[in-house]
Coordinates of C-alpha atoms in Angstrom, one line a residue:
Chain A
M266 CA -0.3 -16.8 15.2
V267 CA -1.4 -14.5 17.4
H268 CA 0.8 -12.6 19.6
D269 CA 0.5 -12.8 23.3
P270 CA 2.8 -10.9 25.4
R271 CA 2.8 -14.0 27.7
D272 CA 4.1 -15.8 25.0
L273 CA 7.1 -13.7 24.1
R274 CA 10.2 -15.6 23.2
A275 CA 13.3 -12.9 23.6
P276 CA 16.2 -14.1 21.8
P277 CA 19.2 -14.7 24.0
A278 CA 21.5 -11.8 24.9
L279 CA 24.3 -11.6 22.9
A280 CA 27.9 -11.6 24.3
P281 CA 31.2 -10.0 23.1
G282 CA 32.2 -12.0 20.4
A283 CA 29.0 -13.6 19.4
L284 CA 28.4 -15.2 15.8
V285 CA 26.3 -12.2 13.7
A286 CA 25.1 -13.0 10.4
V287 CA 24.9 -10.2 8.1
V288 CA 22.6 -10.4 5.0
A289 CA 21.2 -8.5 2.2
P290 CA 17.5 -9.8 1.6
A291 CA 16.1 -6.0 0.0
S292 CA 18.5 -3.8 -2.2
P293 CA 22.0 -3.4 -3.3
F294 CA 24.2 -0.9 -1.5
D295 CA 27.8 0.6 -2.0
R296 CA 30.6 -1.7 -0.9
E297 CA 32.6 0.8 0.8
E298 CA 29.7 1.7 3.2
L299 CA 28.9 -2.0 4.0
L300 CA 32.7 -2.2 4.9
R301 CA 32.5 0.8 7.5
G302 CA 29.5 -0.7 8.8
L303 CA 30.9 -4.3 9.1
A304 CA 34.1 -2.8 10.6
W305 CA 32.1 -1.5 13.4
L306 CA 30.5 -4.3 13.9
R307 CA 33.6 -6.4 13.8
T308 CA 35.2 -4.4 16.8
R309 CA 32.5 -6.4 19.0
Y310 CA 31.1 -9.4 17.3
R311 CA 32.3 -11.8 14.9
L312 CA 30.4 -11.9 11.7
K313 CA 29.2 -14.2 8.8
V314 CA 28.8 -12.4 5.8
A315 CA 28.7 -14.1 2.2
S316 CA 31.0 -13.1 -0.6
S317 CA 27.4 -13.4 -3.0
I318 CA 26.0 -10.1 -0.7
L319 CA 27.4 -7.8 -3.2
S320 CA 25.2 -9.3 -5.9
R321 CA 23.3 -7.0 -7.9
T322 CA 19.9 -7.8 -10.1
G323 CA 18.4 -4.3 -10.8
Y324 CA 17.3 -2.7 -7.3
L325 CA 17.8 -6.2 -5.8
A326 CA 21.2 -7.4 -4.2
G327 CA 20.7 -10.5 -6.2
D328 CA 18.2 -12.8 -7.3
D329 CA 15.4 -14.1 -5.3
D330 CA 16.9 -17.2 -4.7
R331 CA 20.4 -15.8 -3.6
R332 CA 18.9 -13.5 -1.0
A333 CA 16.1 -16.2 0.1
A334 CA 19.4 -19.1 0.8
E335 CA 21.3 -16.4 2.4
L336 CA 18.7 -15.3 4.8
A337 CA 17.6 -19.3 5.6
S338 CA 21.2 -20.1 6.0
A339 CA 21.2 -17.3 9.0
F340 CA 18.1 -18.4 10.4
V341 CA 19.1 -22.1 10.4
D342 CA 23.3 -21.7 11.4
P343 CA 22.8 -22.8 15.6
E344 CA 26.1 -20.4 15.9
V345 CA 24.2 -17.1 14.8
S346 CA 23.2 -15.2 17.8
A347 CA 21.4 -12.3 15.6
V348 CA 21.3 -11.6 11.8
V349 CA 21.9 -7.9 11.1
F350 CA 20.0 -6.7 7.7
A351 CA 22.7 -5.0 5.2
R352 CA 20.2 -2.1 3.7
G353 CA 16.7 -1.6 3.0
G354 CA 15.3 -0.3 -0.1
Y355 CA 12.8 -2.9 -1.4
G356 CA 13.2 -6.8 -1.9
T357 CA 12.8 -8.5 1.5
M358 CA 8.5 -9.2 1.0
R359 CA 9.9 -11.3 -2.1
I360 CA 11.1 -13.9 -0.1
V361 CA 9.3 -13.4 3.0
D362 CA 7.4 -16.7 2.6
R363 CA 10.9 -18.3 1.6
V364 CA 12.4 -18.4 5.2
P365 CA 12.6 -21.5 7.6
W366 CA 10.4 -19.2 10.2
S367 CA 10.3 -22.5 12.5
A368 CA 14.2 -22.6 12.9
L369 CA 13.4 -19.1 14.5
D370 CA 10.5 -20.1 16.5
A371 CA 12.6 -22.9 17.8
R372 CA 15.7 -21.1 18.4
P373 CA 15.2 -17.5 18.4
K374 CA 17.7 -14.9 17.4
W375 CA 17.8 -11.5 17.3
L376 CA 16.4 -9.9 13.6
V377 CA 18.3 -6.6 13.3
G378 CA 17.4 -3.9 11.2
F379 CA 14.8 -1.1 9.7
S380 CA 13.0 0.0 6.5
D381 CA 12.3 -2.9 4.4
A382 CA 13.4 -5.4 7.1
T383 CA 10.0 -4.4 8.9
A384 CA 8.2 -7.4 6.4
L385 CA 10.6 -9.6 8.6
H386 CA 9.8 -7.6 12.0
V387 CA 6.0 -8.3 11.4
V388 CA 6.3 -11.8 10.8
A389 CA 8.4 -12.4 13.6
N390 CA 6.5 -10.4 16.1
A391 CA 3.6 -12.2 14.6
R392 CA 4.9 -15.4 15.6
G393 CA 6.3 -14.1 19.6
V394 CA 9.6 -13.4 18.9
A395 CA 11.1 -10.1 19.7
T396 CA 13.3 -8.3 17.2
V397 CA 15.4 -5.0 17.2
H398 CA 14.6 -2.4 15.1
A399 CA 17.9 -0.5 14.4
P400 CA 20.2 0.9 11.7
N401 CA 21.0 -1.6 8.9
V402 CA 24.7 -2.1 8.4
T403 CA 24.9 0.5 5.5
G404 CA 23.6 2.9 8.1
L405 CA 25.7 1.9 10.9
G406 CA 28.9 2.7 8.1
R407 CA 27.3 6.4 7.5
S408 CA 27.4 7.8 10.7
I409 CA 26.2 6.3 14.3
T410 CA 26.1 8.4 17.3
P411 CA 27.9 7.1 20.6
A412 CA 24.1 7.2 22.2
E413 CA 23.1 5.5 19.1
R414 CA 25.7 2.7 19.3
A415 CA 25.0 2.4 23.1
A416 CA 21.2 1.8 22.4
L417 CA 21.9 -0.8 19.7
L418 CA 24.6 -2.9 22.4
A419 CA 22.3 -2.7 25.0
C420 CA 19.0 -4.2 22.7
L421 CA 21.2 -7.2 21.5
E422 CA 23.7 -7.5 25.1
R423 CA 21.3 -6.3 27.9
P424 CA 17.6 -6.6 26.3
D425 CA 16.6 -6.9 30.4
Q426 CA 17.6 -3.3 30.7
R427 CA 15.1 -0.7 30.9
A428 CA 14.9 2.1 28.2
A429 CA 12.9 5.2 27.8
W430 CA 12.6 8.1 25.0
R431 CA 11.5 11.4 26.6
G432 CA 10.4 14.8 26.2
L433 CA 8.5 13.7 22.7
E434 CA 6.0 15.8 21.1
V435 CA 2.4 15.0 22.3
F436 CA -0.4 14.5 20.0
R437 CA -3.1 13.3 22.4
R438 CA -2.0 13.0 26.2
G439 CA -2.9 9.6 28.4
S440 CA -0.8 6.5 29.3
A441 CA -0.9 3.0 27.4
S442 CA 0.8 0.0 27.7
G443 CA 1.2 -3.2 25.2
P444 CA 3.5 -5.2 22.9
M445 CA 5.4 -2.9 20.6
I446 CA 5.0 -3.4 16.8
G447 CA 5.3 -1.5 13.4
G448 CA 8.1 -0.1 11.8
N449 CA 8.4 1.5 8.3
L450 CA 4.8 2.4 7.6
A451 CA 4.4 1.5 3.7
L452 CA 5.8 -1.7 4.6
V453 CA 3.4 -2.1 7.6
A454 CA 0.9 -1.3 4.7
A455 CA 2.1 -3.5 2.2
M456 CA 2.0 -6.3 5.0
A457 CA -1.8 -5.3 5.8
A458 CA -2.2 -6.0 1.9
A459 CA -0.6 -9.0 2.3
G460 CA -3.0 -10.2 4.8
R461 CA 0.3 -10.5 7.1
L462 CA 0.1 -7.7 9.7
V463 CA -1.0 -8.9 13.4
V464 CA -1.5 -6.2 15.4
P465 CA -2.7 -7.7 18.6
E466 CA -5.3 -5.6 21.0
G467 CA -3.7 -3.1 23.0
A468 CA -0.6 -2.9 21.0
I469 CA 1.4 0.3 20.6
L470 CA 2.0 0.7 17.0
A471 CA 5.5 2.4 16.0
L472 CA 5.7 4.0 12.6
E473 CA 8.0 6.0 10.6
D474 CA 8.5 6.8 6.8
V475 CA 10.6 8.7 4.0
T476 CA 10.0 10.3 0.9
E477 CA 6.3 10.1 1.2
R478 CA 4.2 12.6 0.4
P479 CA 1.7 13.2 2.9
Y480 CA -1.5 12.3 1.1
R481 CA 0.1 9.0 0.9
I482 CA 0.7 8.8 4.2
D483 CA -3.2 9.6 5.0
R484 CA -3.9 6.8 2.2
M485 CA -1.4 4.1 4.4
L486 CA -3.1 5.3 7.5
T487 CA -6.6 5.5 6.2
S488 CA -6.2 1.8 4.7
L489 CA -4.8 0.4 8.2
R490 CA -8.0 2.4 9.8
L491 CA -10.2 1.2 7.9
G492 CA -8.8 -2.7 8.1
G493 CA -9.3 -2.2 11.7
H494 CA -5.6 -2.4 12.7
L495 CA -5.3 1.5 14.5
A496 CA -8.9 0.6 16.4
R497 CA -6.7 -2.2 18.1
A498 CA -3.7 -0.2 19.1
S499 CA -3.5 1.4 23.0
G500 CA -1.4 4.2 21.6
I501 CA 0.7 5.2 18.6
V502 CA 4.1 6.5 18.6
F503 CA 5.4 8.4 15.6
G504 CA 9.1 8.5 14.5
G505 CA 10.9 10.4 12.0
F506 CA 8.6 11.5 8.7
T507 CA 11.7 12.2 7.0
Q508 CA 12.1 14.3 3.2
C509 CA 7.8 13.9 3.7
D510 CA 7.5 17.4 2.0
P511 CA 4.1 18.5 1.3
G512 CA 2.8 18.8 -2.3
P513 CA 1.8 22.0 -3.9
D514 CA -1.5 21.7 -1.5
G515 CA 0.8 22.9 1.8
V516 CA -0.2 19.8 4.2
L517 CA 2.5 18.7 5.9
A518 CA 3.1 15.2 7.1
S519 CA 2.7 16.2 10.5
E520 CA -0.8 17.3 10.2
V521 CA -1.7 14.3 8.2
L522 CA -0.2 11.9 11.4
R523 CA -2.3 14.2 14.0
E524 CA -5.3 14.2 12.1
R525 CA -5.7 10.5 10.9
T526 CA -5.3 9.7 14.8
R527 CA -7.2 12.2 16.6
D528 CA -10.6 10.4 16.8
L529 CA -9.0 7.2 18.0
G530 CA -9.3 8.1 21.7
V531 CA -5.7 6.6 22.7
P532 CA -2.2 8.4 23.5
V533 CA -0.3 9.3 20.5
V534 CA 3.4 10.9 20.5
A535 CA 5.7 12.0 17.8
G536 CA 8.8 13.0 16.9
A537 CA 10.2 9.9 18.9
P538 CA 14.1 9.0 17.6
F539 CA 13.9 6.3 15.1
G540 CA 13.6 6.4 11.7
H541 CA 15.3 7.4 8.3
G542 CA 16.6 10.8 9.8
A543 CA 18.9 11.2 12.7
P544 CA 18.7 9.7 15.5
N545 CA 17.9 6.5 14.7
Q546 CA 17.9 4.8 18.0
A547 CA 17.5 1.0 18.5
F548 CA 14.6 -0.5 19.8
I549 CA 12.9 -3.6 20.8
L550 CA 9.9 -4.6 18.7
G551 CA 7.6 -7.5 20.1
G552 CA 8.5 -6.6 23.5
C553 CA 6.0 -4.6 25.9
A554 CA 6.3 -0.7 26.0
T555 CA 4.2 2.1 27.4
I556 CA 3.5 5.5 26.8
D557 CA 2.8 8.0 29.5
D558 CA 2.3 11.6 28.3
D559 CA 5.6 12.5 26.4
V560 CA 7.6 9.4 27.7
V561 CA 8.0 6.1 25.7
S562 CA 9.7 3.1 28.0
F563 CA 10.5 0.1 27.1
D564 CA 9.9 -2.5 29.6
R565 CA 12.6 -5.1 30.9
L566 CA 12.9 -8.4 28.1
S567 CA 13.8 -12.3 30.0
N568 CA 14.2 -14.9 28.6
Chain B
M221 CA -20.4 -9.7 0.1
V222 CA -18.7 -12.2 -2.3
H223 CA -19.7 -11.2 -5.9
D224 CA -21.2 -13.9 -7.8
P225 CA -21.3 -12.9 -11.2
R226 CA -24.7 -14.4 -11.4
D227 CA -25.8 -11.7 -9.2
L228 CA -24.5 -8.9 -10.7
R229 CA -26.9 -5.8 -10.6
A230 CA -26.3 -4.1 -14.2
P231 CA -27.7 -0.6 -13.4
P232 CA -30.3 0.5 -15.9
A233 CA -28.8 2.0 -19.1
L234 CA -28.8 5.6 -19.6
A235 CA -30.7 7.3 -22.2
P236 CA -30.3 11.2 -23.6
G237 CA -31.3 13.6 -21.0
A238 CA -31.1 11.3 -17.7
L239 CA -30.0 13.0 -14.6
V240 CA -26.2 12.6 -14.1
A241 CA -24.6 13.3 -10.6
V242 CA -21.1 14.9 -10.7
V243 CA -19.4 14.6 -7.5
A244 CA -15.8 15.1 -5.9
P245 CA -14.9 12.6 -3.8
A246 CA -11.1 12.7 -4.1
S247 CA -9.0 16.0 -4.5
P248 CA -9.7 19.6 -5.9
F249 CA -9.2 20.4 -9.9
D250 CA -9.4 23.3 -12.0
R251 CA -12.7 24.9 -12.1
E252 CA -12.1 25.6 -16.0
E253 CA -11.3 22.1 -16.5
L254 CA -14.5 20.9 -14.7
L255 CA -16.4 23.5 -16.8
R256 CA -15.0 22.0 -19.5
G257 CA -15.8 18.5 -18.8
L258 CA -19.6 19.4 -17.9
A259 CA -20.0 21.3 -21.1
W260 CA -19.4 17.7 -22.9
L261 CA -21.6 16.0 -20.7
R262 CA -24.2 18.4 -21.1
T263 CA -24.5 18.2 -24.4
R264 CA -25.8 14.4 -24.0
Y265 CA -27.1 14.6 -20.0
R266 CA -28.8 16.7 -17.4
L267 CA -26.4 17.3 -14.7
K268 CA -26.2 17.7 -11.0
V269 CA -23.7 19.2 -9.8
A270 CA -23.4 21.2 -6.0
S271 CA -21.8 24.5 -6.0
S272 CA -19.2 23.4 -3.1
I273 CA -17.8 21.1 -5.6
L274 CA -15.2 23.6 -6.0
S275 CA -14.0 23.4 -2.2
R276 CA -10.5 22.9 -1.2
T277 CA -9.3 21.7 1.9
G278 CA -5.3 20.8 1.4
Y279 CA -5.6 17.9 -1.1
L280 CA -9.1 17.3 -0.8
A281 CA -11.9 18.7 -2.3
G282 CA -13.5 20.1 1.0
D283 CA -13.8 18.3 4.0
D284 CA -14.6 14.4 4.8
D285 CA -18.5 16.0 5.8
R286 CA -18.8 17.9 2.4
R287 CA -17.8 15.1 0.0
A288 CA -19.6 12.1 1.8
A289 CA -22.5 14.2 1.9
E290 CA -22.2 15.1 -1.9
L291 CA -21.8 11.4 -2.9
A292 CA -24.4 10.3 -0.5
S293 CA -27.3 12.5 -2.1
A294 CA -26.2 11.2 -5.5
F295 CA -26.4 7.6 -4.2
V296 CA -30.1 8.4 -2.7
D297 CA -31.4 10.6 -5.3
P298 CA -33.9 8.2 -7.1
E299 CA -33.6 11.0 -10.3
V300 CA -29.8 10.5 -10.5
S301 CA -28.8 7.3 -13.1
A302 CA -25.0 7.9 -13.3
V303 CA -22.6 9.7 -10.6
V304 CA -19.3 11.1 -12.7
F305 CA -16.5 11.9 -10.5
A306 CA -14.9 15.1 -10.9
R307 CA -11.3 14.3 -10.4
G308 CA -9.1 11.7 -8.6
G309 CA -6.1 12.4 -6.7
Y310 CA -6.8 10.8 -3.4
G311 CA -9.3 10.9 -0.9
T312 CA -12.0 8.7 -1.6
M313 CA -11.1 6.1 0.7
R314 CA -11.7 8.5 3.8
I315 CA -15.2 8.7 3.2
V316 CA -15.6 5.1 1.5
D317 CA -17.4 3.8 4.5
R318 CA -19.7 6.8 5.0
V319 CA -21.8 6.2 1.7
P320 CA -25.2 4.4 1.7
W321 CA -24.4 1.6 -0.1
S322 CA -27.7 -0.1 1.1
A323 CA -29.3 2.8 -1.3
L324 CA -27.1 1.1 -4.3
D325 CA -27.9 -2.0 -4.0
A326 CA -31.3 -1.4 -3.9
R327 CA -31.4 1.0 -6.8
P328 CA -28.1 0.4 -8.9
K329 CA -27.2 3.2 -10.7
W330 CA -24.0 3.3 -12.8
L331 CA -20.6 4.8 -10.8
V332 CA -18.5 6.5 -13.8
G333 CA -14.5 7.6 -13.0
F334 CA -11.0 5.9 -12.7
S335 CA -7.9 6.5 -10.4
D336 CA -9.1 7.2 -6.6
A337 CA -12.2 6.1 -7.5
T338 CA -11.4 2.7 -8.1
A339 CA -11.8 2.7 -4.1
L340 CA -15.6 2.7 -4.9
H341 CA -15.3 0.7 -8.0
V342 CA -13.8 -1.9 -5.6
V343 CA -16.5 -1.8 -3.0
A344 CA -19.5 -1.6 -5.6
N345 CA -18.2 -4.8 -7.6
A346 CA -17.6 -6.8 -4.4
R347 CA -21.4 -6.1 -3.7
G348 CA -22.4 -7.0 -7.1
V349 CA -23.0 -3.6 -9.0
A350 CA -21.2 -3.2 -12.3
T351 CA -19.5 0.3 -12.8
V352 CA -17.7 2.2 -15.2
H353 CA -14.1 2.5 -15.4
A354 CA -13.6 6.0 -17.7
P355 CA -12.0 9.2 -17.6
N356 CA -13.5 11.4 -14.8
V357 CA -14.9 14.6 -15.8
T358 CA -11.7 17.0 -15.7
G359 CA -10.2 14.1 -17.9
L360 CA -13.1 14.7 -20.3
G361 CA -12.2 18.4 -20.2
R362 CA -8.7 18.1 -21.1
S363 CA -9.1 15.9 -24.3
I364 CA -11.1 13.2 -25.3
T365 CA -11.2 11.6 -29.0
P366 CA -14.1 10.6 -30.7
A367 CA -13.4 6.5 -29.8
E368 CA -12.9 7.6 -26.1
R369 CA -16.4 9.4 -26.0
A370 CA -18.2 6.5 -28.1
A371 CA -16.8 3.6 -25.6
L372 CA -18.0 6.1 -22.8
L373 CA -21.4 6.5 -24.2
A374 CA -21.8 3.2 -25.1
C375 CA -21.1 1.7 -21.3
L376 CA -24.0 3.9 -20.4
E377 CA -26.3 3.9 -22.9
R378 CA -26.1 0.7 -24.7
P379 CA -24.3 -1.9 -21.8
D380 CA -25.6 -5.2 -23.5
Q381 CA -23.5 -4.1 -26.5
R382 CA -20.0 -6.2 -27.1
A383 CA -16.7 -4.6 -26.9
A384 CA -13.3 -5.7 -27.7
W385 CA -9.8 -4.4 -27.2
R386 CA -7.7 -6.1 -30.0
G387 CA -4.0 -6.3 -30.7
L388 CA -2.9 -6.0 -27.2
E389 CA 0.8 -7.0 -26.0
V390 CA 1.0 -10.6 -24.9
F391 CA 3.0 -11.7 -22.0
R392 CA 1.6 -15.1 -21.6
R393 CA -1.0 -16.4 -24.1
G394 CA -4.0 -18.1 -23.5
S395 CA -7.9 -17.8 -22.6
A396 CA -9.8 -17.1 -19.5
S397 CA -13.1 -15.7 -18.7
G398 CA -14.1 -13.9 -15.4
P399 CA -15.8 -10.7 -13.6
M400 CA -13.6 -8.1 -14.4
I401 CA -12.2 -6.4 -10.9
G402 CA -9.6 -3.7 -10.1
G403 CA -8.6 -0.2 -11.5
N404 CA -5.9 1.9 -10.1
L405 CA -3.1 -0.8 -8.8
A406 CA -2.2 1.9 -5.8
L407 CA -5.8 2.1 -4.8
V408 CA -6.4 -1.6 -5.1
A409 CA -3.3 -2.4 -3.1
A410 CA -4.8 0.2 -0.3
M411 CA -8.3 -1.5 -0.6
A412 CA -6.4 -5.2 0.1
A413 CA -4.9 -3.3 3.1
A414 CA -7.8 -2.1 4.3
G415 CA -9.1 -5.5 3.8
R416 CA -12.0 -4.6 1.4
L417 CA -10.4 -5.9 -1.7
V418 CA -12.5 -8.9 -3.0
V419 CA -11.2 -10.7 -6.2
P420 CA -13.6 -13.6 -6.7
E421 CA -12.2 -16.7 -8.0
G422 CA -11.8 -17.0 -12.1
A423 CA -11.9 -12.6 -11.7
I424 CA -10.0 -11.3 -14.7
L425 CA -8.0 -8.4 -13.0
A426 CA -7.5 -5.0 -14.7
L427 CA -4.7 -2.7 -13.1
E428 CA -3.1 0.7 -14.0
D429 CA -0.9 3.0 -12.4
V430 CA 1.2 6.6 -12.8
T431 CA 4.3 7.9 -11.2
E432 CA 4.9 4.8 -9.4
R433 CA 8.6 3.7 -9.4
P434 CA 8.8 -0.1 -10.7
Y435 CA 10.0 -1.2 -7.5
R436 CA 6.6 0.4 -5.9
I437 CA 4.8 -1.4 -8.6
D438 CA 6.8 -4.7 -7.3
R439 CA 5.8 -3.7 -3.9
M440 CA 2.1 -4.0 -4.7
L441 CA 2.1 -7.1 -6.7
T442 CA 3.8 -8.8 -4.1
S443 CA 1.4 -7.7 -1.4
L444 CA -1.5 -8.9 -4.0
R445 CA 0.7 -12.0 -4.6
L446 CA 1.2 -13.0 -0.9
G447 CA -2.6 -12.0 0.2
G448 CA -3.5 -14.5 -2.4
H449 CA -5.4 -12.2 -4.6
L450 CA -3.6 -12.6 -7.9
A451 CA -3.5 -16.6 -7.3
R452 CA -7.8 -16.4 -7.6
A453 CA -7.3 -14.1 -10.9
S454 CA -7.7 -16.2 -14.0
G455 CA -5.9 -13.8 -16.1
I456 CA -4.5 -10.2 -15.9
V457 CA -4.9 -6.9 -18.1
F458 CA -2.6 -4.2 -17.9
G459 CA -3.6 -0.9 -19.0
G460 CA -1.1 2.2 -18.8
F461 CA 1.5 2.4 -16.3
T462 CA 2.6 6.2 -17.3
Q463 CA 5.3 7.8 -16.1
C464 CA 6.5 4.7 -13.8
D465 CA 9.9 5.6 -14.8
P466 CA 13.0 3.5 -14.1
G467 CA 15.0 4.6 -10.9
P468 CA 19.2 4.2 -11.4
D469 CA 18.9 0.7 -11.5
G470 CA 17.1 0.9 -15.3
V471 CA 14.6 -1.6 -14.5
L472 CA 11.5 -1.1 -16.1
A473 CA 7.8 -1.0 -14.9
S474 CA 6.9 -3.2 -17.9
E475 CA 9.5 -6.2 -16.8
V476 CA 8.1 -5.6 -13.5
L477 CA 4.6 -6.7 -14.7
R478 CA 5.7 -9.4 -16.6
E479 CA 8.1 -10.9 -13.8
R480 CA 5.7 -10.8 -11.1
T481 CA 2.9 -12.5 -13.0
R482 CA 4.9 -14.6 -15.3
D483 CA 4.4 -17.8 -12.7
L484 CA 0.8 -17.7 -12.3
G485 CA 0.1 -19.7 -15.0
V486 CA -2.9 -17.3 -16.8
P487 CA -3.1 -15.4 -19.6
V488 CA -1.7 -11.8 -18.9
V489 CA -1.7 -9.2 -21.5
A490 CA -0.7 -5.2 -21.5
G491 CA -0.9 -2.3 -22.9
A492 CA -4.7 -2.1 -22.9
P493 CA -6.0 1.3 -23.5
F494 CA -7.1 2.5 -20.2
G495 CA -5.3 4.6 -17.4
H496 CA -3.6 7.8 -16.8
G497 CA -2.1 8.2 -20.6
A498 CA -4.1 8.1 -23.5
P499 CA -6.2 6.3 -24.7
N500 CA -8.3 6.0 -21.7
Q501 CA -11.1 3.7 -23.3
A502 CA -14.3 3.1 -20.9
F503 CA -14.9 -0.4 -20.0
I504 CA -17.8 -1.9 -17.3
L505 CA -16.0 -3.6 -14.3
G506 CA -17.6 -5.8 -12.4
G507 CA -19.3 -7.3 -15.9
C508 CA -18.0 -10.6 -17.1
A509 CA -14.8 -10.2 -19.8
T510 CA -12.9 -13.0 -21.6
I511 CA -8.8 -12.9 -22.6
D512 CA -8.0 -14.8 -25.9
D513 CA -4.4 -14.2 -26.2
D514 CA -4.1 -10.6 -27.4
V515 CA -8.0 -9.8 -27.4
V516 CA -10.0 -8.8 -24.6
S517 CA -13.6 -9.0 -24.9
F518 CA -16.6 -7.8 -22.7
D519 CA -19.8 -9.8 -22.4
R520 CA -23.1 -8.1 -22.8
L521 CA -24.6 -7.0 -19.8
S522 CA -28.3 -7.2 -19.6
N523 CA -30.3 -5.9 -16.5

């Protein structure tokens, strides 16, 4: 289960007209937002969407059986080249063990989304399959800039193309290269609690979050520190920490991010363009990335 | 590190006049509330309190050095028979590895508190040292009923006395006995993420929480399920889930607790009198407890 970058299986690049499955493994969402996101995706790809995707069961997009079956169907369908998540919220971890992962091993396909979908990124990356951290479909429906569209299409269609983020905030200067792992901090911590987080030695850890109080961000990072996960990282890239407002004590999320990584001795950058704020630029998880002072670059992926 | 109930080291019972250290490993607090709590404790015990306990550093009761030194001093002082926490909040995990645990192994003393202090309960119980889940000092200052006082004094002074909670809400009927482990669910999950949670086979898991949305409770319990922790429990005792109000989806915390434990095949009770609501009855963690339908009883501890 330990990821070795040399064993990375990059799913095949998509061509326009490829079949993309849209699935909802987490929380329900507004129908109109989904339709707007689907409309944009449909300008480029053929879509496979089950009508049951609009199910609502409390905070879940239908019960576990429905969501697991929908996701399994996307995994095993040989015509499907990418699986895009409708929305985050919560619920993916409930079904993470009910997915035929061996089908993904045998025939890698792109898993695309973020936030709660981090549960799937973590498992896929641990199995050596690269994934795409990108807006979910409802996010695509809300607002997406030309640059965000271009980044998403580049990940899916030209994963062998180099990409970079420049001019990031530098918490600690330096250079490091390694497999990019991570996503939503709360989900990364929850997957650690589940014993499923695999941070390979030398990994670059990408983390973002939303509506978490700074002391909670501290607690999650402290868990990952105690668990030895941060010590294995060769660098850390913080994305947006959106609406992570201070409590009455006035401590800022950015202070916590800086303080909790200060003594790790590795390069740390912040304000990278991904997360729950704007922009949310697509990038590849599981592939190799490099931090060089204020630049994060993503290596070519070939398959 | 694996706890075997036969290896349990129960700290010596306290006598009136014993020396009790009050420490603040987590968040700062109102001075008056501390003084009221100390006033009550002082009617029974001699107290050791550092003046630096009133320090404030953001959401912490002073920096890590201060809090770690204060806690270490209480651990190693041979005159101290019990260590009572001033308040929860957050911060204990930051210093959990900076405590001379071998001093506690060599000369067990009661650790007393709850909420953020769960980090210390988890480590102490994993080392086979029993602890007391009880209101923190500021909680003692706010309001404490005669029954809550009696329960706390009984744990400290007559741990060999049997105790029981009766008439609990039954989610699943049945009988089970095992070492009682747990505390605050968020801290239990965070300690699992840190790789420090030890749930011995057959344990009775006691869990409570405050101000967590039901979907977050689901996420934490799901982490513990995936991590195999719930499968090792022979029974579950839920305390208060205070201000864990539903989101717009209307799902109640109690529904989540019931649903996430339904298929474990072990007895589950809820509404036990501990947590962030009233009452918060002291009980012993690390010692053996028994669930028998709607009754939870605590075995005699001897040392």
